[in-house]
Short mmCIF file of C-alpha atoms in Angstrom, two decimals:
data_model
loop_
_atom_site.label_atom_id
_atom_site.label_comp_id
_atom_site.label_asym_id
_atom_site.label_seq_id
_atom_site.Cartn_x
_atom_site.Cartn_y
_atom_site.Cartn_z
CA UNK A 1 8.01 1.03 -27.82
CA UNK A 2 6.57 -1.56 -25.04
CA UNK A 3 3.93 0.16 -23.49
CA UNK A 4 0.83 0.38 -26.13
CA UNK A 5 -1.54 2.94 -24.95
CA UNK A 6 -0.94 6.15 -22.59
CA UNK A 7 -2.78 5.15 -19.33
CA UNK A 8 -3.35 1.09 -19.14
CA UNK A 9 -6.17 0.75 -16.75
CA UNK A 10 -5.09 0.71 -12.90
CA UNK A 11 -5.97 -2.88 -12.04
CA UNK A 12 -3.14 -3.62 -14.53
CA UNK A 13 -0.41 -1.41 -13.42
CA UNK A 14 -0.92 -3.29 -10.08
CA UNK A 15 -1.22 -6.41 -10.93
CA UNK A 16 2.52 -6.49 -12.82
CA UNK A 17 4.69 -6.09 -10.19
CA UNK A 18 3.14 -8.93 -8.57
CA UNK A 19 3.61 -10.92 -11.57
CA UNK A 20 7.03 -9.90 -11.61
CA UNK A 21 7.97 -10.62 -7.83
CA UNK A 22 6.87 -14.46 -8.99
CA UNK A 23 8.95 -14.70 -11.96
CA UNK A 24 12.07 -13.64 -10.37
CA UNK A 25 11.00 -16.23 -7.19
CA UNK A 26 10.92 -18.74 -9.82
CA UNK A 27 13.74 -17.91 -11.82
CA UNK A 28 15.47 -17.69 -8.18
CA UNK A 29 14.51 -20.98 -8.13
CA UNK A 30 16.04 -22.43 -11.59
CA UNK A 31 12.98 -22.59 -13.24
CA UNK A 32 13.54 -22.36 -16.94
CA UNK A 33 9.99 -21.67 -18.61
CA UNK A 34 6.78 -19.69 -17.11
CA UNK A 35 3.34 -20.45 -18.59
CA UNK A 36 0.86 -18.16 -17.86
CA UNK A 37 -1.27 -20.86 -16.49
CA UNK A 38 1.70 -21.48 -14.07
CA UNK A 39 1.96 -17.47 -13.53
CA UNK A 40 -1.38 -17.32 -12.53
CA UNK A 41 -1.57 -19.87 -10.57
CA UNK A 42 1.21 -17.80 -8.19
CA UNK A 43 -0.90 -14.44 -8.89
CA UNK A 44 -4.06 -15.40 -8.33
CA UNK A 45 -6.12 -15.06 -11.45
CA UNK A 46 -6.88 -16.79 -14.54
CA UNK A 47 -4.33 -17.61 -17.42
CA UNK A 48 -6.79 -16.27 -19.83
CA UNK A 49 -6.06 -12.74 -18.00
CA UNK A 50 -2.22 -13.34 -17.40
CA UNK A 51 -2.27 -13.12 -21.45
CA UNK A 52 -4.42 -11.02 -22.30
CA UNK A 53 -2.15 -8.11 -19.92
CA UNK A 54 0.82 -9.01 -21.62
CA UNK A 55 -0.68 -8.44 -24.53
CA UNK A 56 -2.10 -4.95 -23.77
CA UNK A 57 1.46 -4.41 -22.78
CA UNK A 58 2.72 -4.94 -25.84
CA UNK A 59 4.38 -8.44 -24.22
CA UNK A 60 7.31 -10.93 -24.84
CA UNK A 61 6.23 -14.07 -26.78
CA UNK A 62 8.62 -15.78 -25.22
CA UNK A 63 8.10 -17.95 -21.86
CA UNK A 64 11.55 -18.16 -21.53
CA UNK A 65 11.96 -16.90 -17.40
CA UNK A 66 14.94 -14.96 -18.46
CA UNK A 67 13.29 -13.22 -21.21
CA UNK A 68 10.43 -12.56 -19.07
CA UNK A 69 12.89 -11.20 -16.34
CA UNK A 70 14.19 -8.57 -19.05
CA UNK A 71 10.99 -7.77 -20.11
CA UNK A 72 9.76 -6.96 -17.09
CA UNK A 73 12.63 -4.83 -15.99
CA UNK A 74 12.33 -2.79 -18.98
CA UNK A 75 8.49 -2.65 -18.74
CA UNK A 76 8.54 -1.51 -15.12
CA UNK A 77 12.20 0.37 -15.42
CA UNK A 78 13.81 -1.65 -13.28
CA UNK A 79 16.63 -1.68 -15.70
CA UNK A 80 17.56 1.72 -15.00
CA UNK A 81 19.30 3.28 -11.70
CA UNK A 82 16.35 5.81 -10.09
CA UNK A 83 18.51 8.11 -7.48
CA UNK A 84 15.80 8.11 -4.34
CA UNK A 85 15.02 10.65 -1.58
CA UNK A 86 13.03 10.58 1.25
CA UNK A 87 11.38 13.32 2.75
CA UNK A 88 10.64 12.81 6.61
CA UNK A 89 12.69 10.57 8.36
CA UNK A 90 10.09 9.10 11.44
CA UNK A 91 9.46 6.00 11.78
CA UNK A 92 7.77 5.39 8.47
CA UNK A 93 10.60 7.21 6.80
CA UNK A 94 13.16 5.26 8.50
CA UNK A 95 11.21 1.89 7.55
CA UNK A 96 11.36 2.65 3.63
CA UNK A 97 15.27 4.15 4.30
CA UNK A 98 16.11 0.42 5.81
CA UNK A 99 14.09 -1.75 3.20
CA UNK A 100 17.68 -2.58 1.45
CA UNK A 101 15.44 -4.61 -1.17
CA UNK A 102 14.41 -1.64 -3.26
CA UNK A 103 18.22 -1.70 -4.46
CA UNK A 104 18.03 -5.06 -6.02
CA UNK A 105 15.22 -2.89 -7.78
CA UNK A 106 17.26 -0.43 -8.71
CA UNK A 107 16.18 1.89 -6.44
CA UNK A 108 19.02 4.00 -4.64
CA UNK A 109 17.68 6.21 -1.61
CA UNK A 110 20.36 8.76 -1.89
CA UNK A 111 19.44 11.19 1.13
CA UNK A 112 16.76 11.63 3.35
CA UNK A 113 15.33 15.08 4.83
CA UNK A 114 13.01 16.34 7.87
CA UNK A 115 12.32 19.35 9.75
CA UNK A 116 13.53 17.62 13.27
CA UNK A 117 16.91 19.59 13.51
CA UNK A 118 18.13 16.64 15.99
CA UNK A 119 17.90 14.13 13.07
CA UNK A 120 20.41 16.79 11.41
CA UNK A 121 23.81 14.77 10.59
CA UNK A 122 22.55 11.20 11.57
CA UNK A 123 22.85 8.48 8.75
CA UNK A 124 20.29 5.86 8.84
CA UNK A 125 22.04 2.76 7.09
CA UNK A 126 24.29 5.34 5.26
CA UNK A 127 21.46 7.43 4.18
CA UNK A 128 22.61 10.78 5.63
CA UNK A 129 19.52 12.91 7.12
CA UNK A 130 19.38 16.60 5.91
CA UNK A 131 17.71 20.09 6.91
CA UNK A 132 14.75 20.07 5.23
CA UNK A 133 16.02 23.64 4.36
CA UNK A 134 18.17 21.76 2.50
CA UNK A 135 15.55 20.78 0.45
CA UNK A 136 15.10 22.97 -2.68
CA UNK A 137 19.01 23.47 -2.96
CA UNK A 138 19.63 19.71 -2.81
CA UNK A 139 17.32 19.49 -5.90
CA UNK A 140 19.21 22.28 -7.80
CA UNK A 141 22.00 20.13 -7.27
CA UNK A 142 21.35 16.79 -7.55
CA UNK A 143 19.19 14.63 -10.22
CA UNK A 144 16.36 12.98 -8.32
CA UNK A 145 13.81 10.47 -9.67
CA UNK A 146 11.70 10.00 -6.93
CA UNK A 147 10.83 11.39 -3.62
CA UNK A 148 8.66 9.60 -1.15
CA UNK A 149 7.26 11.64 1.36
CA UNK A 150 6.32 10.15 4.62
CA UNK A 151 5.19 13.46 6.58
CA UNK A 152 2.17 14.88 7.76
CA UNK A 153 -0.12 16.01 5.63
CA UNK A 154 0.44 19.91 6.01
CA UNK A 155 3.96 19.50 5.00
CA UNK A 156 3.24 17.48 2.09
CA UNK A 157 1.46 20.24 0.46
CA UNK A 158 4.52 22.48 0.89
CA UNK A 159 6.66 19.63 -0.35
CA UNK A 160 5.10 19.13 -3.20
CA UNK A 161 5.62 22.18 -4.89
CA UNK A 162 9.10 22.09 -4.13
CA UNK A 163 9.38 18.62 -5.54
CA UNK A 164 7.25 19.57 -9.00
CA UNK A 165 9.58 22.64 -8.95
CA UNK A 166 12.75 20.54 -8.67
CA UNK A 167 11.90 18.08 -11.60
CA UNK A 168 11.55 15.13 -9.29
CA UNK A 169 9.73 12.82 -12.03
CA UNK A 170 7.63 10.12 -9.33
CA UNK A 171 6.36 11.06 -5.93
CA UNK A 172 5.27 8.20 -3.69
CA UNK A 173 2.82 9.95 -0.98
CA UNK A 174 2.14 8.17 1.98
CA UNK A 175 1.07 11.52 3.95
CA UNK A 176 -2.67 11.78 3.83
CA UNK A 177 -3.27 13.74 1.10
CA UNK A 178 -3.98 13.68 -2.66
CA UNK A 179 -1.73 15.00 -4.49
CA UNK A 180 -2.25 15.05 -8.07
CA UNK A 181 0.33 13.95 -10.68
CA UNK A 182 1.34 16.72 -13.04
CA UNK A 183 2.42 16.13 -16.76
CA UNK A 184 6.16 15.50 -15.81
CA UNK A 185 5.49 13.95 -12.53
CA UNK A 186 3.78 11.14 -11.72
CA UNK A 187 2.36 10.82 -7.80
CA UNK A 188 1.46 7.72 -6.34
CA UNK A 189 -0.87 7.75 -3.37
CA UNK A 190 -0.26 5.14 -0.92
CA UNK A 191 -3.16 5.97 2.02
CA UNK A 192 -1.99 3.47 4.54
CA UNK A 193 -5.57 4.20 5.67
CA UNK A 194 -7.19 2.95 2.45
CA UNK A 195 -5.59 -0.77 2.52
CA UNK A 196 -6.84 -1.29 6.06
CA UNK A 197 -10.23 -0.37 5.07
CA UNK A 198 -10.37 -2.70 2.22
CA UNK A 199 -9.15 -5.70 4.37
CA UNK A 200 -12.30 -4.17 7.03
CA UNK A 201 -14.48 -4.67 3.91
CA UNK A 202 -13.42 -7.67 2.50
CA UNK A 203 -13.68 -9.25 6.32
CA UNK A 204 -17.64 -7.64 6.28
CA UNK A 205 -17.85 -9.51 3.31
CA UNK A 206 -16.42 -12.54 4.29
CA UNK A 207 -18.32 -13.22 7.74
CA UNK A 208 -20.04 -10.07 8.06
CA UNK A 209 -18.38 -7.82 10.31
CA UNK B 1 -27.99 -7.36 3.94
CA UNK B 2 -25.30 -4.59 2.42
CA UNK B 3 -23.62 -6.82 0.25
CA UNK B 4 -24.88 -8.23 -3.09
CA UNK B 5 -22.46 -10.69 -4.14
CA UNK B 6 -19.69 -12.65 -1.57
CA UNK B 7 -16.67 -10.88 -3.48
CA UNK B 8 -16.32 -8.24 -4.94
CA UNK B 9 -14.22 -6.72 -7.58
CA UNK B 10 -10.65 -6.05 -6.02
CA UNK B 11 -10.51 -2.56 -7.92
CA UNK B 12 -13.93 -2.03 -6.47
CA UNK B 13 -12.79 -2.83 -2.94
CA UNK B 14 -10.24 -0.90 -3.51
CA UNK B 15 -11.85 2.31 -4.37
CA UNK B 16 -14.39 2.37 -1.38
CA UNK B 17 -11.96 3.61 1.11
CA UNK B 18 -11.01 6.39 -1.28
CA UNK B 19 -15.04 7.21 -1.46
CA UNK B 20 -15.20 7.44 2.33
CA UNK B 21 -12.36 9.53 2.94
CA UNK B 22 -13.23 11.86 0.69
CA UNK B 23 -17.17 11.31 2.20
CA UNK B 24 -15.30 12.16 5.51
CA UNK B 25 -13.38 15.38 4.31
CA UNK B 26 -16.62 16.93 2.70
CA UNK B 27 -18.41 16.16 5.95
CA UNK B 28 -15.56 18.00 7.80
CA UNK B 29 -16.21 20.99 5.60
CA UNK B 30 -20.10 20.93 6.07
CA UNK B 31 -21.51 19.66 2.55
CA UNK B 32 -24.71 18.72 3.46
CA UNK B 33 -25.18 16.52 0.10
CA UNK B 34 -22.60 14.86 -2.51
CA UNK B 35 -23.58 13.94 -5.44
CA UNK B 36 -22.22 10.94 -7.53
CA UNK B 37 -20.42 13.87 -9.79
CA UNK B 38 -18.71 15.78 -7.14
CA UNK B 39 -17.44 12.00 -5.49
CA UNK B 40 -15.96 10.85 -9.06
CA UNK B 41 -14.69 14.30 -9.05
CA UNK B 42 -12.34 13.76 -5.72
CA UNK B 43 -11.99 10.45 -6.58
CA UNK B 44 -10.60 10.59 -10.15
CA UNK B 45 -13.18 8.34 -11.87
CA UNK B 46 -16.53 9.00 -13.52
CA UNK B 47 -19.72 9.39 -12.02
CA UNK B 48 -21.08 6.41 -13.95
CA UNK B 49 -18.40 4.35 -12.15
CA UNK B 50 -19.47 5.89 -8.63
CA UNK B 51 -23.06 5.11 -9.05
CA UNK B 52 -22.30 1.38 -10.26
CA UNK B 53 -19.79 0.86 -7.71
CA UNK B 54 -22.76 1.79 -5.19
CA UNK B 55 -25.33 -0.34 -7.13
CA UNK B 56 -23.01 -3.23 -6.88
CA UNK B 57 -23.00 -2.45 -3.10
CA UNK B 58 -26.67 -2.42 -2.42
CA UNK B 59 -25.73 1.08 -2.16
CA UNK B 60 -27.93 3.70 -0.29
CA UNK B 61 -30.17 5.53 -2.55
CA UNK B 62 -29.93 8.83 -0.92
CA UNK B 63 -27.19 11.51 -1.33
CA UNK B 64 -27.36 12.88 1.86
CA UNK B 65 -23.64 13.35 3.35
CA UNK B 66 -24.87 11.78 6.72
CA UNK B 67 -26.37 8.71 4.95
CA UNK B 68 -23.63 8.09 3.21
CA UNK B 69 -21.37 8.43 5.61
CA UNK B 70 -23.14 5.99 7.90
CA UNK B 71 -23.67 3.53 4.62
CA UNK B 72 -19.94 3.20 4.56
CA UNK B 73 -19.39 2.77 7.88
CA UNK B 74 -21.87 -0.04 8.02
CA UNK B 75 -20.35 -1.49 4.11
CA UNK B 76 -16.51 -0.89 5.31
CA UNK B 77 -17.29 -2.24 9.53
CA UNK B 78 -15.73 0.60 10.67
CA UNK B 79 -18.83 1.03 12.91
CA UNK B 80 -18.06 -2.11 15.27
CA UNK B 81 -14.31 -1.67 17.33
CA UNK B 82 -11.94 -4.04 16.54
CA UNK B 83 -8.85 -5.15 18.41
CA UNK B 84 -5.43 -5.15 16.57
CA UNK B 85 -2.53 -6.94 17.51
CA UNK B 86 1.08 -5.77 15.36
CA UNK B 87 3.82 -8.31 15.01
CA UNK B 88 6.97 -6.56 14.91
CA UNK B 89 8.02 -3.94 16.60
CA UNK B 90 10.71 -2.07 14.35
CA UNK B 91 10.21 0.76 12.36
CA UNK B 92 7.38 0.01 10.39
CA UNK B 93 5.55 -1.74 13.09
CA UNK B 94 6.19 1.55 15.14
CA UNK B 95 5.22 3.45 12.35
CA UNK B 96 1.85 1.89 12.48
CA UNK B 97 1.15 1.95 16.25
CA UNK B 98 2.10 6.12 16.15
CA UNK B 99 -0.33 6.25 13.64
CA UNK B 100 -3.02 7.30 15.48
CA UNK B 101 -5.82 7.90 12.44
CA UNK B 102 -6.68 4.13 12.79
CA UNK B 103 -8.56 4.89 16.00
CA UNK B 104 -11.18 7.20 14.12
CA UNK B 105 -12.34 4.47 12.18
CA UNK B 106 -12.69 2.05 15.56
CA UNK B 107 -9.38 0.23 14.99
CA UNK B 108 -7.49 -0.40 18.27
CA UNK B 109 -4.09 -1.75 18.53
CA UNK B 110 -3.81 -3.30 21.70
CA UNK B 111 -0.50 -5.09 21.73
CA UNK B 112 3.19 -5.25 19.81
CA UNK B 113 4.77 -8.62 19.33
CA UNK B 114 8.83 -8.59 19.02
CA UNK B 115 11.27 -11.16 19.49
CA UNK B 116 13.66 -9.10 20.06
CA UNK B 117 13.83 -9.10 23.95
CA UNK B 118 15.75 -5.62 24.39
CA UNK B 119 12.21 -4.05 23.11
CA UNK B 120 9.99 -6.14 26.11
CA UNK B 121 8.04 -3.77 28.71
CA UNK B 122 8.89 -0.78 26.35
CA UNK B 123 5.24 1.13 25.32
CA UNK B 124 5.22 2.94 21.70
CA UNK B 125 2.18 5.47 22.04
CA UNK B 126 0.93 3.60 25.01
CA UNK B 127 1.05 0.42 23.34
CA UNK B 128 2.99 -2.50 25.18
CA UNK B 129 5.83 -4.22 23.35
CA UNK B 130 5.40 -8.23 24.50
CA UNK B 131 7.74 -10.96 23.37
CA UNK B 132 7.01 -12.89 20.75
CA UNK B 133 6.90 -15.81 22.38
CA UNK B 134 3.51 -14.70 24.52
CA UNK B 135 1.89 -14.49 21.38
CA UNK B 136 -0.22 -18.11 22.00
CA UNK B 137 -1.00 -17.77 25.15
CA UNK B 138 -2.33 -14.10 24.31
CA UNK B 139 -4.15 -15.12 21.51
CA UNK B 140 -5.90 -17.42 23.79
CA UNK B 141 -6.97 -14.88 26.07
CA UNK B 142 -7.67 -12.25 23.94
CA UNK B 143 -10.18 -12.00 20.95
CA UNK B 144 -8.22 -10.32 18.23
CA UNK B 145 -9.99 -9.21 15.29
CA UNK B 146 -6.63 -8.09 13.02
CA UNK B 147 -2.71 -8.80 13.41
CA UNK B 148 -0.80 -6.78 11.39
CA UNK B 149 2.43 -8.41 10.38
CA UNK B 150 5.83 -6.25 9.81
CA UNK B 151 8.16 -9.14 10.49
CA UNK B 152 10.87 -10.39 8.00
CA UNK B 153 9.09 -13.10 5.40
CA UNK B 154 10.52 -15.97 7.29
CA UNK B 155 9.07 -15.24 10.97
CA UNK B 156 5.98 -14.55 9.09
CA UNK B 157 5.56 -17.66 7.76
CA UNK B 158 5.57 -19.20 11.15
CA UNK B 159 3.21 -16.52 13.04
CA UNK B 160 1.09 -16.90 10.33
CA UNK B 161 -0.13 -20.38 11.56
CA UNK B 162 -0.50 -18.99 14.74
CA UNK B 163 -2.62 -16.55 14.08
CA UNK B 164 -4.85 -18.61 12.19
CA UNK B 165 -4.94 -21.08 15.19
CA UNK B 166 -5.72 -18.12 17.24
CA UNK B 167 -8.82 -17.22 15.36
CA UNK B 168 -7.63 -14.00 14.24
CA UNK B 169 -10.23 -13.05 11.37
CA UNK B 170 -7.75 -10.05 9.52
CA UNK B 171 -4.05 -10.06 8.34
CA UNK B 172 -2.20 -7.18 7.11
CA UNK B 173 0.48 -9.09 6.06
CA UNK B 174 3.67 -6.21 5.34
CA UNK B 175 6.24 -8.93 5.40
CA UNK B 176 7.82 -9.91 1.76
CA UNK B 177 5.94 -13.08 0.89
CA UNK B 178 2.20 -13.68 -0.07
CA UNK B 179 0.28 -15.12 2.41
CA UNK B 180 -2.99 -17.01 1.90
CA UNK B 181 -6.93 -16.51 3.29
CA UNK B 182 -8.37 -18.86 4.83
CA UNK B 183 -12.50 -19.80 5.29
CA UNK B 184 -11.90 -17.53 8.45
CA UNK B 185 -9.52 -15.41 7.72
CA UNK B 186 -8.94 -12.64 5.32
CA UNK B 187 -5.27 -12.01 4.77
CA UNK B 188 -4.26 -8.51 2.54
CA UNK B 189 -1.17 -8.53 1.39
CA UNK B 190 0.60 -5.20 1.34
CA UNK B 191 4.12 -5.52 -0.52
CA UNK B 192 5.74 -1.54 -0.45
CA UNK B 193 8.00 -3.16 -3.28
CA UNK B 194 5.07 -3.79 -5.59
CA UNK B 195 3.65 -0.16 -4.50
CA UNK B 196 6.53 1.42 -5.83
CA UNK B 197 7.10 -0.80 -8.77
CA UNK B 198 3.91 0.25 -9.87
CA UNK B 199 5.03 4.28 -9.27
CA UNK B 200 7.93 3.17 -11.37
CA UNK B 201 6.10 1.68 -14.44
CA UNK B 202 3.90 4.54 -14.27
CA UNK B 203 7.15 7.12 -14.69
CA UNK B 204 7.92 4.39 -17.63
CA UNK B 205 4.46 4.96 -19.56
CA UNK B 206 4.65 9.36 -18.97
CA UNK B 207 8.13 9.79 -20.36
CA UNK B 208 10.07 6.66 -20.82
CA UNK B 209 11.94 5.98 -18.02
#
């Protein structure tokens, strides 16, 4: 058991993968031992809070980069093969579909789907594009982890229930709604929207305006 | 003077833009007021944490929609244009120029950067495509308030100074490697990898894997 508690406060949750990406850039780089003052250092914070989320996490002792590699990938599931789809294949869509770096992850976009029937039969860096049609049947078929959906926001809706009905276990939503994670689903909203506004606010803040 | 302290709590940055927009929808449907209880509501926190979060703000004491809505205008700058520049003009960079929402909140892209020279003189959604290479010179003659960067992590790394020398005041760095703010400049880093890493950790925590 490596996670301690249910729901470890958000802040957290988005503050490992970017102590992860630095790990495996220093372990890329033959770095033998991380500290946590080195760690954060790289992420930004104190060493005193590097600890103190491993610790919540139920952490490695070790500094050791290759045990910290391991127990990263088992605390983020990295470790394990997630089949990927992706539903709307615009330019967003496509973007995700060629980001070949989500594989190292483990990460495999499998298929991706849209309503535009002149997408219909086109593979985008071997991801074929399917009906959206296709969509429920596809799910009957196939085991599928995670769907990101990169439509508009009406479609989303409709997507979603198809998704929840499907057993797709992680949505990442970058159409602009919220849609609510259910108790075998877990939805990640990813408002494009909402990260320019916080660099808008943290510029007001910085030299007012 | 909106802002109490020079900065803020990243989770609290975070979580204005999620205020607003739901501000804006309940606006769009006519609520005349919104309480601190129906805004933790939409937003998925407590009401205790809304009405800190606005204390920590200098919020606005009232609870009128059209207050509020105006209060984070002025606390996010969304009331004053600004002029944004995107560097790179693939799929993700074109994903961002079609997405017209950013005007609503006064943010105006006004040029694409590629160096790929097949793209030059092509418009995406009215939005010229220069090469890369004019970037200086339009820097020079142009005041740019945010460049958002799509480009691989080693072309970033070299625009980067460039913008900086070009007293861009905003980043929204999208490339793969962490870039740094500067007394003038406030760079966000937006890494999709550590967005769904975080999705995937989440799926970990609910059911294991």
């Amino acid at each position: 058991m490596e996670i301690k508690a249910k729901t470890l406060p958000s802040a957290l949750a988005e503050r490992l993968p970017v102590y992860y990406r630095h790990v495996k850039t220093m372990a890329a780089e033959g770095r033998k031992r991380i500290t946590s003052g080195i760690l954060s250092e790289k992420a930004g914070n104190t060493a005193t809070q590097v600890r103190q989320d491993f610790f919540t996490c139920g952490g490695t002792g070790s500094n050791m980069t290759e045990d910290l590699e391991k127990w990263f990938e088992k605390t983020l599931g990295t470790n394990k093969k997630k089949n990927v789809i992706v539903i709307g294949a615009g330019n967003l869509g496509r973007a995700i579909i060629s980001y070949r770096d989500f594989e190292k992850d483990g990460f495999f976009i499998e298929a991706a789907f849209d309503s535009d029937l002149s997408y219909e039969g086109i593979k985008v860096c071997d991801v074929p594009i399917l009906n959206i049609n296709m969509l429920e049947s596809y799910l009957s078929q196939n085991t599928v982890d995670i769907a990101v959906i990169t439509t508009p926001a009406e479609a989303a809706e409709k997507i979603y229930g198809k998704l929840i009905k499907g057993n797709v276990r992680g949505i990442w939503n970058f159409s602009p709604c919220d849609l609510k994670s259910t108790e075998d689903c877990v939805v990640r909203n990813t408002m494009l929207t909402d990260s320019l506004l916080t660099l808008s606010f943290r510029m007001k803040e910085r030299n007012g305006g």
